[in-house]
Amino acid sequence: MRNLSILCDAVCAIDIKATDGAESHLVRFCIESDTGNVYIANATHGTVCCLSSNSQVLWSESLQNGSGDGLGPDSQITSIAFLPDLEALCVAASTGELLLVPTSREVQEIGKLEEGIACSAWSPDQEFLAICTRDRQLVLMNKEWEVLAEESLDALAEPGADTAADQSKLGLSSASITWRGSSIASSLRIWEREGCELHALGAAPQGLHPTLAWQPNGRHLYAAHPQGEHHRVVLYEANGLEHGGFDVARTGKLTQLSWSSNSELLAVVLSEPTTAVDGEQVPAEVVQIWHRSNWHWYLKQEQVYPHAVAVTVVWDEVVPLRLHVCSTAWYRQVDFCMSQDVSSKGTAGVVDGCRVLLTPLQRALVPPPMCAVAAVFSHPVQCVAFGNHDGNEVLAGVTSKNELAVARAKESDLWEPTTEAELDEMEAQGIQQPVIQPHTLALNPPLAEGGTVRRVVWLTGLPSSVLVISTPLPGAGGGGVGSHEGRDQLQHVELSWGSPDEPPHASIIASSRAPGCIRSAAAAAQGGALLQMQDGSMWVYSGADDQGLSLCGAGANFPVPCSYMLPTPLAAIQELGPSTAPAVGLSEGGQLYWGSSPVQGNCTSMATRGQGPGGPFLLYTTRESAMHTLPFPLLALQAAAPAAASAAPG
């Protein structure tokens, strides 16, 4: 029952131009894992190195050279990769050149394939380079640039297949190569790494896209092919046999598939000629993040970039859930984490594209993708949050179109239809899964204009209000550059409810900037919302007035950034005093903190109990498969003991 949350979203503007100032278009980019430098190649044969933390241009070098080493005027870059052993950038070009660009920027031509290069890819350990030439040859080289094997793609056609249409030269977007540890795959032909011997020849469906991605764990090979107006991503075994897949409900061209280094998340990139944005039809690039669990594919995130050109993604090799996204105008680094969205009454919400699967765990233990009722939104859901109105649960969700929609339970945590009339109507319509339709709220100005919404939080102690957190893109809506660079946008939305069947009225009553990029947020027990910044410092948003955003005391801040955060129960704060740390946090390394005080290491999960016999409790599990329960008063004594010892004389 996990969703995908954004921990950090760093966006910066880039200016990719050749040395003569001509406009450029992104072709490829790669990441140097040791330093975090981003190498970008453009259509005018320049490469730009940007420091990923602040996008400072370290150097720009034109690879187009009229004499000596370099590229010709008709050449296009087909791939780039950074080689740590050589401390250089390897560039492959459509006209066949293989170049090395070291940090000294002295361009060296390693060799040239006269047939030209359609695509190429280095093995995961960067020991071998596989090249698909434009005249349909597969060439395998080692890192000493020795040719180890060469095979013809046409000689490997299936018996009886018509290859007359395959005799022309390959275009730059008509071939793809992907590796796993021991095999190479191209157009559903799979070769062994040693000796480049054919391992399997898959039956490619009609219209198969030249877009392949092998899971880093080597389990399955993924490809895409059109299915009517949409696309289907299909997985294949290592023997080339098809083994399931999922449908991508988007039109346009599917341009890229990319797996995270831990084989958990699959990024799908699409280019749409027209999409509806604020009532207008504009071109857009779309990035979707998919996750598979219990043999079901969940669409967990969808980011839509209107007017963007040539969006490309790369997953980080060191930080598994970090995604690098690049266009011709900006570079974006997104850190994800798997999280749970569960209400105070125990209702779990699981994002699955346009649907949020709701299960009241107090009354039913239903494993996803099954659920008690599904809330169906107008577009894929980005983030959700549970609130309370007059004792009944309320669900708020923000879609990929930056639309805010809300749904209210019938009573307490009762979401599913119960009356005889409702059940009869479902049966008459042939509906087996109960569904509800959240109300989409009309807001003017719109949410996150020119940016992307990351999180929504219900504000406690305020009348039906939510706080929407978003990241502006450079040059859009005045955000992302200048004095606001790196500062998230906060929008306070107030709702007024009518009858249960009528949508609530909503308005944005305040809009401001956070002091930086927000890592996590939660409803504060004493009112408002807790905001954790990237350095672990804790802020409280308490209202729409000028004093609405305030920094908590030093004892409230986490020593390290925590990916998971829960507010301290109100009963514990009332018992221990207002100076009590407002939140419990769990870091990526498994360290549990209560404010600035460490609680336990090697933790895997945590939860709080706000009320009941014995008062408020903290519960946590460890890597030893043990669960610990700790009352907050005892936790306060443990936190005070180290401070008293350090203050003692001598």
mmCIF file of C-alpha atoms in Angstrom, residues 344-645:
data_model
loop_
_atom_site.group_PDB
_atom_site.id
_atom_site.type_symbol
_atom_site.label_atom_id
_atom_site.label_comp_id
_atom_site.label_asym_id
_atom_site.label_seq_id
_atom_site.Cartn_x
_atom_site.Cartn_y
_atom_site.Cartn_z
ATOM 1 C CA SER A 344 -6.234 8.785 11.400
ATOM 2 C CA LYS A 345 -9.192 6.384 11.238
ATOM 3 C CA GLY A 346 -7.136 3.782 9.359
ATOM 4 C CA THR A 347 -8.253 4.271 5.748
ATOM 5 C CA ALA A 348 -5.447 3.590 3.265
ATOM 6 C CA GLY A 349 -5.268 5.336 -0.104
ATOM 7 C CA VAL A 350 -3.195 3.833 -2.942
ATOM 8 C CA VAL A 351 -2.570 5.875 -6.090
ATOM 9 C CA ASP A 352 -3.156 3.963 -9.324
ATOM 10 C CA GLY A 353 -3.216 6.426 -12.210
ATOM 11 C CA CYS A 354 -6.566 8.246 -12.236
ATOM 12 C CA ARG A 355 -7.811 6.092 -9.371
ATOM 13 C CA VAL A 356 -7.132 6.178 -5.645
ATOM 14 C CA LEU A 357 -7.897 2.775 -4.108
ATOM 15 C CA LEU A 358 -9.531 3.272 -0.698
ATOM 16 C CA THR A 359 -9.677 0.583 1.995
ATOM 17 C CA PRO A 360 -10.871 1.261 5.585
ATOM 18 C CA LEU A 361 -8.453 -1.051 7.404
ATOM 19 C CA GLN A 362 -10.560 -0.989 10.591
ATOM 20 C CA ARG A 363 -13.310 -2.873 8.749
ATOM 21 C CA ALA A 364 -11.619 -4.693 5.870
ATOM 22 C CA LEU A 365 -8.149 -6.028 5.105
ATOM 23 C CA VAL A 366 -8.138 -6.017 1.311
ATOM 24 C CA PRO A 367 -4.749 -6.224 -0.446
ATOM 25 C CA PRO A 368 -4.244 -3.919 -3.462
ATOM 26 C CA PRO A 369 -5.078 -3.794 -6.314
ATOM 27 C CA MET A 370 -8.375 -4.827 -4.690
ATOM 28 C CA CYS A 371 -10.078 -2.218 -2.534
ATOM 29 C CA ALA A 372 -13.338 -1.297 -0.836
ATOM 30 C CA VAL A 373 -14.021 1.612 -3.185
ATOM 31 C CA ALA A 374 -12.102 3.503 -5.875
ATOM 32 C CA ALA A 375 -12.083 7.297 -6.130
ATOM 33 C CA VAL A 376 -11.819 8.101 -9.851
ATOM 34 C CA PHE A 377 -10.216 11.461 -10.695
ATOM 35 C CA SER A 378 -10.265 13.235 -14.053
ATOM 36 C CA HIS A 379 -6.493 12.816 -14.592
ATOM 37 C CA PRO A 380 -3.635 10.806 -13.026
ATOM 38 C CA VAL A 381 -3.156 11.632 -9.352
ATOM 39 C CA GLN A 382 0.099 13.151 -8.085
ATOM 40 C CA CYS A 383 -0.492 13.265 -4.332
ATOM 41 C CA VAL A 384 -3.273 12.723 -1.806
ATOM 42 C CA ALA A 385 -4.024 13.626 1.807
ATOM 43 C CA PHE A 386 -6.708 12.636 4.307
ATOM 44 C CA GLY A 387 -8.555 15.183 6.431
ATOM 45 C CA ASN A 388 -11.653 15.409 8.586
ATOM 46 C CA HIS A 389 -14.880 17.387 8.280
ATOM 47 C CA ASP A 390 -17.614 17.096 10.907
ATOM 48 C CA GLY A 391 -16.278 13.705 11.980
ATOM 49 C CA ASN A 392 -16.221 12.307 8.436
ATOM 50 C CA GLU A 393 -13.102 11.512 6.435
ATOM 51 C CA VAL A 394 -12.217 13.763 3.515
ATOM 52 C CA LEU A 395 -9.792 12.923 0.709
ATOM 53 C CA ALA A 396 -7.942 15.640 -1.211
ATOM 54 C CA GLY A 397 -5.943 14.865 -4.343
ATOM 55 C CA VAL A 398 -4.030 16.864 -6.937
ATOM 56 C CA THR A 399 -3.826 15.598 -10.521
ATOM 57 C CA SER A 400 -1.109 15.951 -13.152
ATOM 58 C CA LYS A 401 -3.103 18.902 -14.556
ATOM 59 C CA ASN A 402 -2.654 20.658 -11.189
ATOM 60 C CA GLU A 403 -6.361 20.234 -10.428
ATOM 61 C CA LEU A 404 -7.459 19.964 -6.795
ATOM 62 C CA ALA A 405 -10.326 17.529 -6.183
ATOM 63 C CA VAL A 406 -11.957 16.374 -2.940
ATOM 64 C CA ALA A 407 -14.251 13.548 -1.870
ATOM 65 C CA ARG A 408 -16.087 13.067 1.425
ATOM 66 C CA ALA A 409 -17.006 9.820 3.166
ATOM 67 C CA LYS A 410 -20.678 9.058 3.710
ATOM 68 C CA GLU A 411 -20.149 8.657 7.438
ATOM 69 C CA SER A 412 -16.960 8.449 9.514
ATOM 70 C CA ASP A 413 -14.736 6.087 7.435
ATOM 71 C CA LEU A 414 -17.608 4.627 5.384
ATOM 72 C CA TRP A 415 -16.822 5.270 1.704
ATOM 73 C CA GLU A 416 -18.497 2.433 -0.173
ATOM 74 C CA PRO A 417 -22.150 2.475 -1.285
ATOM 75 C CA THR A 418 -24.454 0.859 1.274
ATOM 76 C CA THR A 419 -28.038 1.768 0.421
ATOM 77 C CA GLU A 420 -30.173 -0.627 -1.602
ATOM 78 C CA ALA A 421 -30.727 2.008 -4.305
ATOM 79 C CA GLU A 422 -26.997 2.530 -4.760
ATOM 80 C CA LEU A 423 -26.303 -1.186 -4.953
ATOM 81 C CA ASP A 424 -29.148 -1.709 -7.442
ATOM 82 C CA GLU A 425 -27.800 1.090 -9.643
ATOM 83 C CA MET A 426 -24.327 -0.481 -9.609
ATOM 84 C CA GLU A 427 -25.792 -3.841 -10.594
ATOM 85 C CA ALA A 428 -27.857 -2.272 -13.395
ATOM 86 C CA GLN A 429 -24.744 -0.578 -14.817
ATOM 87 C CA GLY A 430 -22.666 -3.741 -14.510
ATOM 88 C CA ILE A 431 -20.232 -2.105 -12.072
ATOM 89 C CA GLN A 432 -18.447 -4.650 -9.893
ATOM 90 C CA GLN A 433 -16.015 -2.269 -8.222
ATOM 91 C CA PRO A 434 -17.696 0.518 -6.203
ATOM 92 C CA VAL A 435 -16.495 3.933 -7.380
ATOM 93 C CA ILE A 436 -16.939 7.526 -6.283
ATOM 94 C CA GLN A 437 -16.300 10.704 -8.256
ATOM 95 C CA PRO A 438 -14.364 13.405 -6.374
ATOM 96 C CA HIS A 439 -15.404 17.017 -6.955
ATOM 97 C CA THR A 440 -12.896 19.038 -9.001
ATOM 98 C CA LEU A 441 -12.584 22.534 -7.529
ATOM 99 C CA ALA A 442 -12.523 25.669 -9.654
ATOM 100 C CA LEU A 443 -9.630 27.879 -8.550
ATOM 101 C CA ASN A 444 -8.579 31.260 -9.885
ATOM 102 C CA PRO A 445 -5.628 31.727 -10.094
ATOM 103 C CA PRO A 446 -4.879 28.050 -10.755
ATOM 104 C CA LEU A 447 -2.638 25.914 -8.596
ATOM 105 C CA ALA A 448 1.113 25.981 -9.230
ATOM 106 C CA GLU A 449 0.820 28.079 -12.367
ATOM 107 C CA GLY A 450 3.847 27.215 -14.465
ATOM 108 C CA GLY A 451 5.046 24.529 -12.047
ATOM 109 C CA THR A 452 4.300 21.083 -10.654
ATOM 110 C CA VAL A 453 2.468 20.220 -7.422
ATOM 111 C CA ARG A 454 4.460 17.966 -5.091
ATOM 112 C CA ARG A 455 2.345 17.633 -1.968
ATOM 113 C CA VAL A 456 -0.980 18.559 -0.373
ATOM 114 C CA VAL A 457 -1.517 18.752 3.415
ATOM 115 C CA TRP A 458 -4.669 19.358 5.470
ATOM 116 C CA LEU A 459 -4.201 22.189 7.979
ATOM 117 C CA THR A 460 -5.341 21.274 11.480
ATOM 118 C CA GLY A 461 -7.094 23.880 13.597
ATOM 119 C CA LEU A 462 -8.163 25.875 10.542
ATOM 120 C CA PRO A 463 -11.621 25.645 8.932
ATOM 121 C CA SER A 464 -11.383 23.105 6.054
ATOM 122 C CA SER A 465 -8.093 24.299 4.633
ATOM 123 C CA VAL A 466 -5.314 22.594 2.690
ATOM 124 C CA LEU A 467 -1.771 23.702 1.950
ATOM 125 C CA VAL A 468 -0.549 22.938 -1.578
ATOM 126 C CA ILE A 469 3.232 22.737 -2.105
ATOM 127 C CA SER A 470 4.634 23.099 -5.621
ATOM 128 C CA THR A 471 7.917 23.609 -7.462
ATOM 129 C CA PRO A 472 7.985 26.279 -10.216
ATOM 130 C CA LEU A 473 9.780 25.564 -13.460
ATOM 131 C CA PRO A 474 12.305 28.143 -14.712
ATOM 132 C CA GLY A 475 10.713 31.043 -16.547
ATOM 133 C CA ALA A 476 7.174 29.861 -15.809
ATOM 134 C CA GLY A 477 4.949 32.013 -13.654
ATOM 135 C CA GLY A 478 7.902 34.004 -12.413
ATOM 136 C CA GLY A 479 9.301 31.066 -10.506
ATOM 137 C CA GLY A 480 12.333 28.866 -10.483
ATOM 138 C CA VAL A 481 14.867 31.611 -11.229
ATOM 139 C CA GLY A 482 16.126 34.757 -9.633
ATOM 140 C CA SER A 483 15.327 35.473 -5.988
ATOM 141 C CA HIS A 484 12.854 32.561 -5.794
ATOM 142 C CA GLU A 485 15.233 29.883 -7.114
ATOM 143 C CA GLY A 486 15.073 26.744 -4.980
ATOM 144 C CA ARG A 487 12.098 28.017 -2.943
ATOM 145 C CA ASP A 488 8.856 26.067 -3.065
ATOM 146 C CA GLN A 489 5.538 27.809 -3.559
ATOM 147 C CA LEU A 490 2.888 27.562 -0.802
ATOM 148 C CA GLN A 491 -0.805 28.072 -1.597
ATOM 149 C CA HIS A 492 -3.415 28.106 1.161
ATOM 150 C CA VAL A 493 -6.769 26.856 -0.154
ATOM 151 C CA GLU A 494 -9.890 27.307 1.974
ATOM 152 C CA LEU A 495 -12.994 25.171 1.381
ATOM 153 C CA SER A 496 -16.598 25.859 2.375
ATOM 154 C CA TRP A 497 -18.953 22.880 2.397
ATOM 155 C CA GLY A 498 -22.617 22.734 1.485
ATOM 156 C CA SER A 499 -24.744 19.614 1.330
ATOM 157 C CA PRO A 500 -22.938 16.237 0.999
ATOM 158 C CA ASP A 501 -23.928 15.935 -2.683
ATOM 159 C CA GLU A 502 -22.724 19.413 -3.647
ATOM 160 C CA PRO A 503 -19.084 20.281 -4.397
ATOM 161 C CA PRO A 504 -17.478 22.616 -1.877
ATOM 162 C CA HIS A 505 -16.534 26.145 -2.837
ATOM 163 C CA ALA A 506 -12.800 26.814 -2.767
ATOM 164 C CA SER A 507 -10.518 29.821 -2.999
ATOM 165 C CA ILE A 508 -6.811 30.505 -2.616
ATOM 166 C CA ILE A 509 -6.625 32.900 0.334
ATOM 167 C CA ALA A 510 -2.807 33.173 0.528
ATOM 168 C CA SER A 511 0.243 32.431 -1.597
ATOM 169 C CA SER A 512 3.825 32.640 -0.374
ATOM 170 C CA ARG A 513 7.300 31.154 -0.708
ATOM 171 C CA ALA A 514 8.935 28.622 1.582
ATOM 172 C CA PRO A 515 12.461 29.419 2.822
ATOM 173 C CA GLY A 516 13.795 26.647 0.574
ATOM 174 C CA CYS A 517 12.908 23.271 -0.891
ATOM 175 C CA ILE A 518 10.559 21.313 1.384
ATOM 176 C CA ARG A 519 11.495 17.683 2.017
ATOM 177 C CA SER A 520 8.356 16.496 3.790
ATOM 178 C CA ALA A 521 5.184 17.924 5.296
ATOM 179 C CA ALA A 522 2.525 16.771 7.743
ATOM 180 C CA ALA A 523 -0.448 18.164 9.614
ATOM 181 C CA ALA A 524 0.749 19.684 12.897
ATOM 182 C CA ALA A 525 -0.892 18.460 16.093
ATOM 183 C CA GLN A 526 -1.156 21.991 17.536
ATOM 184 C CA GLY A 527 -2.507 23.496 14.320
ATOM 185 C CA GLY A 528 -1.352 24.238 10.791
ATOM 186 C CA ALA A 529 1.294 22.130 9.047
ATOM 187 C CA LEU A 530 4.856 21.019 9.779
ATOM 188 C CA LEU A 531 7.370 21.634 6.986
ATOM 189 C CA GLN A 532 10.751 19.913 7.036
ATOM 190 C CA MET A 533 13.408 21.566 4.883
ATOM 191 C CA GLN A 534 16.248 19.768 3.108
ATOM 192 C CA ASP A 535 18.652 20.343 6.017
ATOM 193 C CA GLY A 536 16.277 18.819 8.569
ATOM 194 C CA SER A 537 15.140 22.160 10.030
ATOM 195 C CA MET A 538 11.479 22.360 11.027
ATOM 196 C CA TRP A 539 9.047 25.147 10.193
ATOM 197 C CA VAL A 540 5.361 25.583 11.021
ATOM 198 C CA TYR A 541 2.770 27.067 8.688
ATOM 199 C CA SER A 542 -0.017 28.271 10.953
ATOM 200 C CA GLY A 543 -2.205 30.505 8.788
ATOM 201 C CA ALA A 544 -2.590 32.986 5.977
ATOM 202 C CA ASP A 545 -1.333 36.043 7.899
ATOM 203 C CA ASP A 546 2.157 37.533 7.706
ATOM 204 C CA GLN A 547 3.290 35.448 10.684
ATOM 205 C CA GLY A 548 1.986 32.218 9.163
ATOM 206 C CA LEU A 549 5.440 30.664 8.578
ATOM 207 C CA SER A 550 7.769 30.379 11.563
ATOM 208 C CA LEU A 551 10.921 28.448 12.447
ATOM 209 C CA CYS A 552 10.681 25.944 15.298
ATOM 210 C CA GLY A 553 13.230 25.844 18.093
ATOM 211 C CA ALA A 554 16.584 24.078 17.795
ATOM 212 C CA GLY A 555 15.277 21.030 19.671
ATOM 213 C CA ALA A 556 12.659 20.471 16.963
ATOM 214 C CA ASN A 557 15.113 20.143 14.071
ATOM 215 C CA PHE A 558 16.293 16.742 12.845
ATOM 216 C CA PRO A 559 20.116 16.350 12.861
ATOM 217 C CA VAL A 560 19.914 14.857 9.345
ATOM 218 C CA PRO A 561 17.173 15.084 6.700
ATOM 219 C CA CYS A 562 14.466 12.491 7.328
ATOM 220 C CA SER A 563 12.511 10.973 4.464
ATOM 221 C CA TYR A 564 9.627 9.906 6.703
ATOM 222 C CA MET A 565 8.011 12.169 9.284
ATOM 223 C CA LEU A 566 5.068 11.852 11.689
ATOM 224 C CA PRO A 567 3.704 14.595 13.965
ATOM 225 C CA THR A 568 3.954 14.118 17.718
ATOM 226 C CA PRO A 569 0.451 13.271 19.042
ATOM 227 C CA LEU A 570 -1.421 16.181 20.582
ATOM 228 C CA ALA A 571 -1.909 14.244 23.835
ATOM 229 C CA ALA A 572 1.872 13.948 24.222
ATOM 230 C CA ILE A 573 2.389 17.683 23.674
ATOM 231 C CA GLN A 574 -0.362 18.532 26.163
ATOM 232 C CA GLU A 575 1.204 16.232 28.755
ATOM 233 C CA LEU A 576 4.873 17.150 28.199
ATOM 234 C CA GLY A 577 4.537 20.861 27.431
ATOM 235 C CA PRO A 578 4.693 23.198 24.399
ATOM 236 C CA SER A 579 8.469 22.817 24.019
ATOM 237 C CA THR A 580 8.019 19.153 23.071
ATOM 238 C CA ALA A 581 9.561 18.180 19.726
ATOM 239 C CA PRO A 582 6.756 18.419 17.144
ATOM 240 C CA ALA A 583 7.682 15.418 14.987
ATOM 241 C CA VAL A 584 9.320 11.999 14.792
ATOM 242 C CA GLY A 585 11.541 11.333 11.784
ATOM 243 C CA LEU A 586 13.145 8.310 10.118
ATOM 244 C CA SER A 587 16.193 8.855 7.895
ATOM 245 C CA GLU A 588 17.129 6.859 4.816
ATOM 246 C CA GLY A 589 19.886 5.209 6.860
ATOM 247 C CA GLY A 590 17.368 3.856 9.388
ATOM 248 C CA GLN A 591 18.052 6.312 12.239
ATOM 249 C CA LEU A 592 14.966 7.276 14.226
ATOM 250 C CA TYR A 593 14.794 10.783 15.736
ATOM 251 C CA TRP A 594 12.393 12.654 17.950
ATOM 252 C CA GLY A 595 13.257 16.221 17.100
ATOM 253 C CA SER A 596 17.015 16.600 17.630
ATOM 254 C CA SER A 597 17.227 13.522 19.904
ATOM 255 C CA PRO A 598 18.228 10.132 18.448
ATOM 256 C CA VAL A 599 15.932 7.294 19.498
ATOM 257 C CA GLN A 600 17.061 4.109 17.752
ATOM 258 C CA GLY A 601 19.204 2.951 14.843
ATOM 259 C CA ASN A 602 18.560 0.237 12.253
ATOM 260 C CA CYS A 603 14.851 1.090 12.081
ATOM 261 C CA THR A 604 12.670 0.090 9.141
ATOM 262 C CA SER A 605 9.309 1.711 9.958
ATOM 263 C CA MET A 606 7.493 3.768 12.591
ATOM 264 C CA ALA A 607 4.005 4.748 13.736
ATOM 265 C CA THR A 608 2.377 6.734 16.529
ATOM 266 C CA ARG A 609 -0.706 6.097 18.637
ATOM 267 C CA GLY A 610 -2.396 9.268 19.740
ATOM 268 C CA GLN A 611 -4.773 8.041 22.424
ATOM 269 C CA GLY A 612 -5.956 4.989 24.305
ATOM 270 C CA PRO A 613 -4.987 3.058 27.424
ATOM 271 C CA GLY A 614 -1.510 4.092 28.576
ATOM 272 C CA GLY A 615 -1.564 7.359 26.632
ATOM 273 C CA PRO A 616 0.356 8.233 23.438
ATOM 274 C CA PHE A 617 2.934 5.739 22.164
ATOM 275 C CA LEU A 618 5.708 5.567 19.570
ATOM 276 C CA LEU A 619 5.984 2.244 17.740
ATOM 277 C CA TYR A 620 8.884 1.251 15.506
ATOM 278 C CA THR A 621 10.353 -1.860 13.893
ATOM 279 C CA THR A 622 14.017 -2.758 13.423
ATOM 280 C CA ARG A 623 16.041 -4.812 10.963
ATOM 281 C CA GLU A 624 16.031 -7.624 13.547
ATOM 282 C CA SER A 625 12.275 -8.053 12.817
ATOM 283 C CA ALA A 626 11.362 -6.747 16.265
ATOM 284 C CA MET A 627 8.669 -4.204 17.081
ATOM 285 C CA HIS A 628 9.210 -1.776 19.967
ATOM 286 C CA THR A 629 6.556 0.285 21.791
ATOM 287 C CA LEU A 630 7.610 3.314 23.784
ATOM 288 C CA PRO A 631 5.345 5.741 25.687
ATOM 289 C CA PHE A 632 6.142 9.359 24.878
ATOM 290 C CA PRO A 633 6.747 10.350 28.543
ATOM 291 C CA LEU A 634 9.460 7.670 28.756
ATOM 292 C CA LEU A 635 10.807 8.837 25.414
ATOM 293 C CA ALA A 636 11.047 12.366 26.843
ATOM 294 C CA LEU A 637 13.082 11.072 29.811
ATOM 295 C CA GLN A 638 15.479 9.256 27.475
ATOM 296 C CA ALA A 639 15.888 12.391 25.373
ATOM 297 C CA ALA A 640 16.578 14.514 28.467
ATOM 298 C CA ALA A 641 19.225 12.143 29.889
ATOM 299 C CA PRO A 642 22.004 12.844 27.313
ATOM 300 C CA ALA A 643 21.361 16.581 27.563
ATOM 301 C CA ALA A 644 21.653 16.472 31.377
ATOM 302 C CA ALA A 645 24.858 14.445 31.179
#
